[in-house]
Amino acid sequence: MIEHLRKYTGMIIFVIALLFVGLAFFGDHGTFGGRGTNDPAYISVDGNAYSVSEFRKKGEASLQLGGGLGLYPYLVTMGALGNPNQEEAAKQLFVNRLLVEQGCEEFGIHPGDAEVTAALKAMPVFQGQDGTFDQAKYNTIATEGIGHYGMTEKDLFELVRDSIATEKLASVIGGGLSSDRQSALESVASRDQQVTIQLARIALSSFQENLKPTDDELKTAWETKKDAYQTERKIKVTYFIAKPTYPEAKKEEPKLPDALTEEDKKKAEKEAADKKAAEDAALAEQKRTVDNELADAVDAFLADLQNSEGKDFDKLAKDNNWELVTTEFFPRSAVPPALSVNLRSTTGAARAAADFLFQLDMSKDLLARCSEALPLNDGAWLIARLDEEEEARTKTFEEAKEDFTKDYIAEHAGEALKKDAGEKAAKIREALGAGKSFADVAKEVGLEPKAHGPFKATDKLEGEADVATLFQAASTVAPGSLADPKFLPDDKKPETALFVFVEKREIVKDPARAERVNQAVTMSGRSLQNAAFDSWLKARLESAKVEMLTK
């Protein structure tokens, strides 16, 4: 356990952890098997071949485990987060871990045992409610939680060790870079100022009202836009949910106490409490036994399913008296209620079971169209088989007409909004140069100005939901000038045009500014360091020879 740790650490930024029991719920089902003949070479990196189980541990399972540990910065650095294709993300993590290991060997980076132990104990996922290390919690995750899916405590150590080594390697590679203190000073000073502005806006709706496109106009535009309008992929599955049957707790009718004295009463209460505790412990143990027996039955089902190459799914389920249900076709946005459940989680950050069902692929063999055992709440397990699918396709014009018409109007209204805002801004600037006030010229061009301030980025303004955007627009504009029109939520799909006239900007005195400048310099340095490491890793990846040996 933790006293025998030989390696590891990690960087914890997020306190929400992903579930551990879902470590292997994606990827090819070649990972059902063990080593030997069922563990063929799967991937080659720079001429070295790695088996299915090695890829799974260092890639697929480690991706989930890293999320469970809260190693999100590490996973981002390794290019394993943000990719909706889980197989590609796992491959990226696997290859990059090998490349980082090579780099660490070159630079002599080998995280020590003490670092690993301290890092694991500091991880929120291994801590109790009092914020200290919880040995029992660690034991559950490091043995039962990950062992059920082919990982060991050593794999846990190796992942955390890699996260420490990666951070150290990044420090070495980007160690010669330093940030510009003057830029940090100017940035902090800009955030510390307060501004006084006049604000006016134009809404997109004022242009939408006048747009009435004909069917011919819509159909002409449709030909160049139609690929963006797709139906949802739909799937049809057969599944069962294996549920444990727990013994019922004993119920005793309340009775009046027989004790006459206060001492006898306390003694009777203690005996009753001890009896209740013993009964609860016995019931909990019985439930654990039931859970273990069900888990064993599920494991046996998966083993037999593999032996039959997926053909005996129905038969094996019926042999276990697990009720089979076959759905109609459904999209991801309308999952049947029975399947609209989250996976079991010890941390509160559980994934939806449907995510795994929609990763199943009809192009693969029958076994690969069967999910792994997905753990649900209350000790239950969900296993499903993909029966049929309707691939996403481009909608017909009639199917997409309502949505396309809205988008067409929004696009053309947005173009008109931006054109009008640019013309109004030019007129306002010309009038300001001639000595007119913003309030007067704004009204002349049809705007309704409103005064705000002085205010800082963190202040609240009546009637304004996004004060930070107003502050940002004004923070670098010379007093007496109009900022460039600001489009919300963005320039591509504007819904509002903002006109921000800056009356005054002034720096607020703050004795803590120097410390914030120091922090900004440090953060900027880390950003440069990370950029250097990213470039190094990208170059290594481009020069690496990676080949998939199993399709």
Coordinates of C-alpha atoms in Angstrom, one line a residue:
M1 CA 0.0 0.0 0.0
I2 CA 1.1 3.6 0.4
E3 CA 3.8 2.7 2.9
H4 CA 5.5 0.6 0.2
L5 CA 5.3 3.2 -2.6
R6 CA 8.3 3.2 -4.8
K7 CA 7.4 6.0 -7.2
Y8 CA 5.3 9.0 -8.0
T9 CA 3.5 12.4 -8.1
G10 CA 1.2 14.6 -10.0
M11 CA -0.1 18.0 -10.4
I12 CA -3.6 18.6 -8.9
I13 CA -5.5 21.6 -10.2
F14 CA -9.0 20.2 -10.3
V15 CA -10.6 18.6 -7.3
I16 CA -13.3 16.8 -9.3
A17 CA -12.1 13.4 -10.3
L18 CA -13.5 11.0 -12.8
L19 CA -14.6 7.5 -11.8
F20 CA -12.1 4.8 -11.4
V21 CA -14.3 1.8 -12.1
G22 CA -14.7 2.9 -15.7
L23 CA -11.0 2.5 -16.6
A24 CA -11.4 0.2 -19.5
F25 CA -14.8 1.1 -21.0
F26 CA -13.7 2.1 -24.4
G27 CA -11.5 0.8 -27.1
D28 CA -11.2 -2.4 -29.1
H29 CA -12.4 -5.5 -27.3
G30 CA -9.2 -7.3 -28.1
T31 CA -8.4 -6.0 -24.6
F32 CA -10.7 -8.6 -23.0
G33 CA -7.9 -11.2 -23.1
G34 CA -4.8 -11.7 -21.1
R35 CA -1.2 -12.1 -22.3
G36 CA 0.3 -14.8 -24.5
T37 CA -1.6 -15.8 -27.6
N38 CA -4.4 -13.5 -26.7
D39 CA -2.1 -10.6 -26.3
P40 CA -0.6 -9.9 -29.7
A41 CA 1.6 -7.1 -30.8
Y42 CA -0.6 -4.1 -31.3
I43 CA 1.6 -1.0 -32.0
S44 CA 5.2 -0.3 -33.0
V45 CA 7.0 2.9 -32.0
D46 CA 10.5 3.4 -33.5
G47 CA 10.8 -0.3 -34.3
N48 CA 9.8 -1.5 -30.8
A49 CA 6.6 -3.6 -30.7
Y50 CA 4.1 -3.3 -27.8
S51 CA 1.2 -5.7 -27.0
V52 CA -2.4 -5.0 -26.6
S53 CA -2.2 -5.2 -22.8
E54 CA 0.8 -2.8 -22.8
F55 CA -1.0 -0.3 -25.0
R56 CA -4.1 -0.6 -22.9
K57 CA -2.3 0.0 -19.6
K58 CA -0.1 2.8 -20.8
G59 CA -2.8 4.3 -23.1
E60 CA -6.5 3.6 -22.7
A61 CA -6.7 2.7 -19.0
S62 CA -4.1 5.4 -18.0
L63 CA -6.2 8.0 -19.7
Q64 CA -9.1 7.2 -17.5
L65 CA -6.9 6.7 -14.4
G66 CA -5.2 10.1 -15.0
G67 CA -8.7 11.7 -15.0
G68 CA -9.5 9.9 -11.8
L69 CA -6.4 11.1 -10.1
G70 CA -7.0 14.7 -11.3
L71 CA -3.9 14.8 -13.5
Y72 CA -5.6 17.0 -16.0
P73 CA -2.7 19.4 -16.7
Y74 CA -0.5 16.3 -17.4
L75 CA -3.1 14.8 -19.8
V76 CA -3.4 18.2 -21.5
T77 CA 0.4 18.4 -21.9
M78 CA 0.4 14.9 -23.3
G79 CA -2.3 15.8 -25.9
A80 CA -4.7 13.3 -24.4
L81 CA -7.6 15.6 -23.5
G82 CA -9.9 17.5 -25.9
N83 CA -9.9 14.7 -28.6
P84 CA -13.4 13.3 -28.9
N85 CA -11.9 10.2 -30.5
Q86 CA -11.0 8.2 -27.4
E87 CA -8.9 5.6 -29.3
E88 CA -6.8 8.4 -30.9
A89 CA -6.5 10.1 -27.5
A90 CA -5.2 6.9 -25.9
K91 CA -2.8 6.4 -28.8
Q92 CA -1.5 9.9 -28.3
L93 CA -1.0 9.4 -24.6
F94 CA 0.8 6.0 -25.2
V95 CA 3.2 7.3 -27.7
N96 CA 4.0 10.6 -25.9
R97 CA 4.7 8.7 -22.7
L98 CA 7.3 6.7 -24.5
L99 CA 8.8 9.8 -26.0
V100 CA 8.9 11.6 -22.6
E101 CA 10.6 8.5 -21.1
Q102 CA 13.3 8.8 -23.7
G103 CA 13.8 12.5 -23.0
C104 CA 14.0 11.8 -19.2
E105 CA 16.7 9.2 -19.9
E106 CA 18.6 11.7 -21.9
F107 CA 18.5 14.4 -19.2
G108 CA 18.8 12.0 -16.3
I109 CA 15.4 12.8 -14.8
H110 CA 14.2 10.0 -12.4
P111 CA 11.7 11.1 -9.8
G112 CA 12.5 9.6 -6.4
D113 CA 10.3 7.5 -4.1
A114 CA 9.8 10.3 -1.5
E115 CA 8.3 12.6 -4.2
V116 CA 5.9 9.9 -5.3
T117 CA 4.8 9.1 -1.8
A118 CA 4.2 12.8 -1.0
A119 CA 2.4 13.4 -4.2
L120 CA 0.0 10.5 -3.8
K121 CA -0.8 11.4 -0.2
A122 CA -1.5 15.0 -1.3
M123 CA -4.1 14.0 -4.0
P124 CA -7.6 15.0 -3.0
V125 CA -9.0 11.7 -4.4
F126 CA -7.0 9.8 -1.7
Q127 CA -8.0 12.1 1.2
G128 CA -10.8 11.9 3.7
Q129 CA -13.3 14.6 4.7
D130 CA -10.7 16.1 7.0
G131 CA -8.3 16.7 4.2
T132 CA -5.7 14.1 5.3
F133 CA -4.6 10.9 3.6
D134 CA -7.1 8.1 3.9
Q135 CA -5.4 4.7 3.8
A136 CA -8.7 2.8 3.3
K137 CA -9.7 5.0 0.4
Y138 CA -6.3 4.5 -1.2
N139 CA -6.5 0.7 -0.7
T140 CA -10.0 0.5 -2.4
I141 CA -8.8 2.4 -5.4
A142 CA -5.3 1.0 -5.8
T143 CA -6.4 -2.6 -5.5
E144 CA -10.1 -3.2 -6.1
G145 CA -10.8 -0.1 -8.2
I146 CA -8.1 -0.6 -10.8
G147 CA -7.3 -4.3 -10.4
H148 CA -10.6 -5.4 -11.7
Y149 CA -9.6 -4.0 -15.1
G150 CA -6.2 -5.4 -15.5
M151 CA -4.2 -2.6 -13.8
T152 CA -2.1 -2.9 -10.7
E153 CA -0.7 -0.6 -8.0
K154 CA 2.5 -0.5 -10.0
D155 CA 0.6 0.9 -13.0
L156 CA -0.8 3.6 -10.8
F157 CA 2.7 4.5 -9.6
E158 CA 4.1 4.5 -13.1
L159 CA 1.5 7.0 -14.3
V160 CA 2.1 9.4 -11.4
R161 CA 5.9 9.0 -11.9
D162 CA 5.5 10.0 -15.5
S163 CA 3.5 13.1 -14.6
I164 CA 6.3 14.2 -12.2
A165 CA 9.0 13.4 -14.8
T166 CA 7.1 15.3 -17.5
E167 CA 6.9 18.4 -15.3
K168 CA 10.6 18.2 -14.6
L169 CA 11.5 17.6 -18.2
A170 CA 9.5 20.7 -19.2
S171 CA 11.4 22.7 -16.7
V172 CA 14.7 21.6 -18.1
I173 CA 13.7 22.2 -21.8
G174 CA 12.2 25.6 -21.1
G175 CA 14.5 26.5 -18.3
G176 CA 16.4 29.2 -20.2
L177 CA 13.3 31.2 -21.1
S178 CA 12.2 34.2 -19.0
S179 CA 9.2 36.5 -19.2
D180 CA 9.2 40.3 -19.7
R181 CA 8.7 42.0 -16.4
Q182 CA 7.6 45.3 -18.0
S183 CA 4.9 43.5 -20.0
A184 CA 3.7 41.9 -16.7
L185 CA 3.7 45.3 -15.0
E186 CA 1.6 46.9 -17.8
S187 CA -0.8 44.0 -17.8
V188 CA -1.4 44.1 -14.1
A189 CA -1.7 47.9 -14.1
S190 CA -4.3 47.6 -16.9
R191 CA -6.3 45.2 -14.8
D192 CA -6.0 47.5 -11.7
Q193 CA -7.4 50.6 -13.4
Q194 CA -11.0 51.8 -13.2
V195 CA -12.8 53.3 -16.2
T196 CA -15.7 55.6 -16.9
I197 CA -17.6 55.0 -20.1
Q198 CA -20.7 55.7 -22.1
L199 CA -22.2 52.6 -23.7
A200 CA -24.6 52.1 -26.6
R201 CA -25.7 48.9 -28.4
I202 CA -27.5 47.6 -31.5
A203 CA -29.4 44.3 -31.4
L204 CA -29.3 41.7 -34.2
S205 CA -33.1 41.5 -34.0
S206 CA -33.5 44.9 -35.5
F207 CA -32.0 43.5 -38.8
Q208 CA -33.7 40.1 -38.6
E209 CA -37.1 41.6 -38.7
N210 CA -36.7 42.9 -42.2
L211 CA -35.3 39.7 -43.7
K212 CA -37.9 37.5 -45.5
P213 CA -35.9 35.1 -47.8
T214 CA -37.8 33.3 -50.5
D215 CA -37.6 29.6 -51.1
D216 CA -35.5 30.2 -54.2
E217 CA -33.0 32.3 -52.2
L218 CA -32.8 29.6 -49.5
K219 CA -32.4 26.8 -51.9
T220 CA -29.5 28.6 -53.7
A221 CA -27.7 29.1 -50.4
W222 CA -28.6 25.6 -49.3
E223 CA -26.3 24.0 -51.9
T224 CA -23.2 25.5 -50.3
K225 CA -24.3 25.0 -46.7
K226 CA -26.1 21.7 -46.6
D227 CA -23.2 19.6 -45.4
A228 CA -23.5 21.3 -42.0
Y229 CA -27.0 20.0 -41.5
Q230 CA -26.7 16.3 -40.4
T231 CA -29.1 13.9 -38.9
E232 CA -28.0 12.3 -35.6
R233 CA -26.5 8.8 -35.7
K234 CA -29.0 6.3 -34.3
I235 CA -28.4 2.9 -32.7
K236 CA -30.4 -0.1 -31.7
V237 CA -29.1 -2.2 -28.9
T238 CA -29.9 -5.3 -26.9
Y239 CA -28.9 -5.1 -23.3
F240 CA -29.4 -6.4 -19.8
I241 CA -28.8 -4.9 -16.3
A242 CA -27.5 -7.4 -13.8
K243 CA -28.7 -6.3 -10.4
P244 CA -27.7 -7.7 -7.0
T245 CA -30.4 -9.1 -4.7
Y246 CA -29.5 -8.1 -1.2
P247 CA -30.9 -9.6 2.0
E248 CA -33.4 -7.4 3.8
A249 CA -32.4 -5.7 7.1
K250 CA -34.1 -7.1 10.2
K251 CA -37.0 -5.0 11.4
E252 CA -37.9 -5.0 15.1
E253 CA -40.9 -3.5 16.6
P254 CA -40.1 -0.7 19.0
K255 CA -40.8 -1.6 22.6
L256 CA -40.9 0.2 25.9
P257 CA -37.7 0.1 28.0
D258 CA -37.7 -2.4 30.8
A259 CA -35.1 -0.5 32.8
L260 CA -36.2 1.2 35.9
T261 CA -33.1 3.1 36.9
E262 CA -31.0 5.6 34.9
E263 CA -28.0 3.2 35.0
D264 CA -30.1 0.3 33.7
K265 CA -31.5 2.5 31.0
K266 CA -28.0 3.5 29.8
K267 CA -26.9 -0.2 29.9
A268 CA -30.0 -1.2 27.8
E269 CA -29.3 1.6 25.3
K270 CA -25.7 0.5 24.9
E271 CA -26.7 -3.1 24.4
A272 CA -29.2 -2.1 21.8
A273 CA -26.7 0.1 20.0
D274 CA -24.1 -2.6 20.0
K275 CA -26.6 -5.1 18.6
K276 CA -27.6 -2.7 15.9
A277 CA -24.0 -2.1 14.9
A278 CA -23.3 -5.8 14.8
E279 CA -26.4 -6.4 12.6
D280 CA -25.4 -3.5 10.3
A281 CA -21.9 -4.9 10.0
A282 CA -23.2 -8.3 9.2
L283 CA -25.6 -6.9 6.6
A284 CA -22.8 -4.9 5.0
E285 CA -20.7 -8.0 4.8
Q286 CA -23.5 -10.0 3.2
K287 CA -24.0 -7.2 0.7
R288 CA -20.3 -7.3 -0.2
T289 CA -20.5 -11.0 -0.7
V290 CA -23.5 -10.5 -3.0
D291 CA -21.6 -7.8 -4.9
N292 CA -18.5 -10.0 -5.3
E293 CA -20.6 -13.0 -6.5
L294 CA -22.4 -10.8 -9.1
A295 CA -19.0 -9.3 -10.2
D296 CA -17.7 -12.9 -10.6
A297 CA -20.8 -13.8 -12.6
V298 CA -20.3 -10.8 -14.9
D299 CA -16.6 -11.7 -15.3
A300 CA -17.6 -15.2 -16.3
F301 CA -20.2 -13.9 -18.7
L302 CA -17.5 -11.8 -20.4
A303 CA -15.1 -14.7 -20.6
D304 CA -17.7 -17.0 -22.1
L305 CA -18.7 -14.2 -24.5
Q306 CA -15.2 -13.9 -25.7
N307 CA -14.9 -17.6 -26.2
S308 CA -18.0 -17.6 -28.3
E309 CA -16.7 -14.5 -30.2
G310 CA -19.8 -12.7 -29.1
K311 CA -22.3 -15.2 -30.6
D312 CA -23.7 -16.4 -27.3
F313 CA -24.7 -13.0 -25.9
D314 CA -28.4 -13.8 -25.6
K315 CA -27.9 -17.4 -24.4
L316 CA -25.4 -16.4 -21.7
A317 CA -27.7 -13.7 -20.4
K318 CA -30.6 -16.0 -20.2
D319 CA -28.5 -18.7 -18.4
N320 CA -27.9 -16.1 -15.7
N321 CA -31.6 -15.1 -15.6
W322 CA -30.7 -11.5 -16.7
E323 CA -33.6 -10.0 -18.6
L324 CA -32.7 -9.0 -22.2
V325 CA -34.2 -5.8 -23.6
T326 CA -34.0 -4.7 -27.3
T327 CA -34.5 -1.0 -28.0
E328 CA -35.9 0.8 -31.0
F329 CA -33.5 3.1 -32.9
F330 CA -32.5 6.1 -30.7
P331 CA -30.1 9.1 -31.1
R332 CA -27.7 10.3 -28.4
S333 CA -30.1 13.2 -27.6
A334 CA -33.0 10.8 -26.8
V335 CA -31.6 7.8 -24.9
P336 CA -34.3 5.5 -23.5
P337 CA -34.9 6.2 -19.7
A338 CA -33.5 2.8 -18.6
L339 CA -30.2 3.7 -20.3
S340 CA -30.1 7.3 -19.3
V341 CA -28.0 6.5 -16.2
N342 CA -24.5 7.4 -15.1
L343 CA -21.8 5.0 -14.2
R344 CA -20.9 4.3 -10.6
S345 CA -18.5 6.8 -9.2
T346 CA -16.7 7.2 -5.9
T347 CA -16.0 10.9 -6.6
G348 CA -19.3 12.4 -7.9
A349 CA -18.0 13.0 -11.5
A350 CA -19.6 10.1 -13.3
R351 CA -19.9 9.6 -17.1
A352 CA -23.1 8.7 -18.8
A353 CA -23.5 5.0 -19.8
A354 CA -24.8 6.1 -23.2
D355 CA -21.4 7.6 -24.0
F356 CA -20.0 4.1 -24.1
L357 CA -22.9 2.7 -26.1
F358 CA -22.4 5.2 -28.8
Q359 CA -18.7 4.2 -29.1
L360 CA -19.7 0.8 -30.3
D361 CA -19.1 0.3 -34.0
M362 CA -21.0 -1.9 -36.5
S363 CA -18.0 -2.1 -38.7
K364 CA -16.2 -4.3 -36.2
D365 CA -16.7 -8.0 -35.4
L366 CA -19.6 -9.2 -33.3
L367 CA -17.5 -9.3 -30.1
A368 CA -16.3 -5.8 -30.5
R369 CA -20.0 -4.7 -30.9
C370 CA -20.5 -5.8 -27.3
S371 CA -19.8 -3.3 -24.5
E372 CA -17.7 -4.1 -21.5
A373 CA -19.4 -4.4 -18.1
L374 CA -20.5 -0.8 -17.2
P375 CA -20.9 -0.4 -13.4
L376 CA -24.0 1.3 -12.3
N377 CA -25.2 2.5 -8.9
D378 CA -26.5 0.0 -6.3
G379 CA -24.1 -2.6 -7.4
A380 CA -25.7 -3.2 -10.9
W381 CA -23.9 -3.9 -14.2
L382 CA -25.0 -2.9 -17.7
I383 CA -23.8 -4.9 -20.7
A384 CA -25.1 -4.1 -24.2
R385 CA -24.7 -5.3 -27.8
L386 CA -25.0 -3.0 -30.8
D387 CA -27.5 -4.6 -33.2
E388 CA -28.1 -2.0 -35.9
E389 CA -27.2 1.6 -36.6
E390 CA -28.3 4.4 -38.8
E391 CA -25.4 6.5 -39.7
A392 CA -25.7 10.3 -39.7
R393 CA -26.5 11.8 -43.1
T394 CA -27.1 15.1 -44.7
K395 CA -30.6 16.3 -44.2
T396 CA -32.9 17.1 -47.1
F397 CA -33.8 20.7 -47.7
E398 CA -37.3 20.1 -46.3
E399 CA -36.0 18.4 -43.2
A400 CA -33.6 21.3 -42.5
K401 CA -35.7 24.1 -43.8
E402 CA -36.8 25.5 -40.4
D403 CA -33.3 25.5 -38.9
F404 CA -31.6 26.6 -42.1
T405 CA -34.0 29.5 -42.5
K406 CA -33.2 30.7 -39.0
D407 CA -29.5 30.4 -39.7
Y408 CA -29.7 32.1 -43.0
I409 CA -31.5 35.1 -41.5
A410 CA -29.1 35.2 -38.6
E411 CA -26.1 35.1 -40.9
H412 CA -27.4 37.9 -43.2
A413 CA -28.6 40.0 -40.3
G414 CA -25.2 39.6 -38.7
E415 CA -23.5 40.9 -41.8
A416 CA -25.9 43.8 -41.9
L417 CA -25.3 44.5 -38.2
K418 CA -21.5 44.5 -38.6
K419 CA -21.7 46.8 -41.7
D420 CA -24.0 49.2 -39.8
A421 CA -21.9 49.2 -36.7
G422 CA -18.8 50.1 -38.8
E423 CA -20.5 52.9 -40.5
K424 CA -21.9 54.3 -37.3
A425 CA -18.5 54.1 -35.6
A426 CA -16.9 56.0 -38.5
K427 CA -19.5 58.8 -38.2
I428 CA -19.1 59.0 -34.4
R429 CA -15.3 59.3 -34.6
E430 CA -15.6 62.0 -37.2
A431 CA -18.1 63.9 -35.1
L432 CA -15.9 63.5 -32.0
G433 CA -13.0 64.9 -33.9
A434 CA -15.1 67.9 -34.7
G435 CA -15.7 68.5 -31.0
K436 CA -19.1 67.0 -30.5
S437 CA -20.0 65.0 -27.4
F438 CA -20.5 61.2 -27.7
A439 CA -23.9 61.5 -26.2
D440 CA -25.1 63.9 -28.8
V441 CA -23.6 62.2 -31.8
A442 CA -24.8 58.8 -30.6
K443 CA -28.4 60.0 -30.6
E444 CA -27.9 61.5 -34.0
V445 CA -27.0 58.1 -35.5
G446 CA -29.9 56.4 -33.7
L447 CA -28.2 55.0 -30.6
E448 CA -29.2 55.4 -26.9
P449 CA -26.1 56.1 -24.8
K450 CA -25.9 55.1 -21.2
A451 CA -23.2 56.2 -18.7
H452 CA -21.3 53.8 -16.4
G453 CA -18.5 54.2 -13.9
P454 CA -16.1 54.6 -12.6
F455 CA -15.8 50.8 -12.3
K456 CA -13.3 47.9 -12.3
A457 CA -13.4 44.6 -14.1
T458 CA -14.7 42.9 -10.9
D459 CA -17.5 45.4 -10.2
K460 CA -21.1 44.9 -10.9
L461 CA -23.1 47.4 -13.1
E462 CA -26.9 47.7 -13.1
G463 CA -28.4 46.1 -16.2
E464 CA -25.0 44.7 -17.4
A465 CA -24.4 41.0 -17.2
D466 CA -20.9 41.0 -18.7
V467 CA -18.9 43.8 -17.0
A468 CA -15.6 42.2 -17.7
T469 CA -16.2 42.5 -21.5
L470 CA -17.0 46.2 -21.1
F471 CA -13.9 46.8 -19.0
Q472 CA -11.7 44.9 -21.5
A473 CA -13.0 46.9 -24.4
A474 CA -12.2 50.2 -22.6
S475 CA -9.0 49.2 -20.8
T476 CA -6.6 50.1 -23.6
V477 CA -8.5 53.0 -25.3
A478 CA -7.4 56.6 -24.9
P479 CA -9.8 58.7 -22.9
G480 CA -12.1 60.7 -25.2
S481 CA -12.0 58.0 -27.8
L482 CA -14.4 55.3 -29.1
A483 CA -13.3 51.7 -28.9
D484 CA -13.8 49.5 -32.0
P485 CA -17.3 48.0 -32.0
K486 CA -17.5 44.9 -29.9
F487 CA -19.7 42.1 -31.2
L488 CA -21.2 39.6 -28.8
P489 CA -21.0 36.7 -28.4
D490 CA -18.4 36.8 -31.1
D491 CA -17.6 38.3 -34.6
K492 CA -18.8 35.2 -36.5
K493 CA -22.3 35.1 -35.1
P494 CA -23.0 38.5 -33.6
E495 CA -26.2 39.1 -31.7
T496 CA -25.3 42.5 -30.3
A497 CA -22.9 45.3 -31.3
L498 CA -21.5 47.4 -28.4
F499 CA -20.2 51.0 -28.7
V500 CA -17.9 51.9 -25.8
F501 CA -16.8 55.5 -25.5
V502 CA -14.1 56.0 -22.8
E503 CA -14.4 59.1 -20.8
K504 CA -11.8 58.4 -18.2
R505 CA -9.2 55.8 -17.1
E506 CA -7.3 55.9 -13.9
I507 CA -5.0 53.5 -11.9
V508 CA -6.2 52.5 -8.5
K509 CA -3.6 52.5 -5.8
D510 CA -2.9 49.1 -4.4
P511 CA 0.0 48.0 -2.2
A512 CA -0.4 44.4 -3.3
R513 CA 0.3 45.2 -6.9
A514 CA 4.0 44.3 -6.7
E515 CA 3.1 40.8 -5.6
R516 CA 0.6 40.4 -8.4
V517 CA 3.3 41.5 -10.9
N518 CA 5.6 38.8 -9.5
Q519 CA 2.9 36.2 -9.9
A520 CA 2.3 37.4 -13.4
V521 CA 6.0 37.0 -14.3
T522 CA 6.0 33.5 -12.8
M523 CA 2.8 32.5 -14.8
S524 CA 4.2 34.0 -18.0
G525 CA 7.4 32.1 -17.5
R526 CA 5.5 28.8 -17.0
S527 CA 3.6 29.5 -20.2
L528 CA 6.8 30.0 -22.1
Q529 CA 8.2 26.8 -20.6
N530 CA 5.1 24.8 -21.5
A531 CA 5.3 26.2 -25.1
A532 CA 8.9 25.1 -25.4
F533 CA 8.1 21.7 -24.1
D534 CA 5.1 21.4 -26.5
S535 CA 7.4 22.2 -29.4
W536 CA 9.9 19.7 -28.3
L537 CA 7.3 16.9 -27.9
K538 CA 5.7 17.8 -31.2
A539 CA 9.1 17.5 -33.0
R540 CA 9.8 14.2 -31.3
L541 CA 6.3 12.9 -32.3
E542 CA 6.8 14.0 -35.9
S543 CA 10.1 12.2 -36.2
A544 CA 8.8 9.0 -34.4
K545 CA 7.8 6.0 -36.6
V546 CA 4.5 4.8 -35.3
E547 CA 2.7 1.9 -36.9
M548 CA -0.5 0.1 -35.8
L549 CA 0.2 -3.7 -36.1
T550 CA -3.4 -4.8 -35.4
K551 CA -6.4 -3.3 -37.3

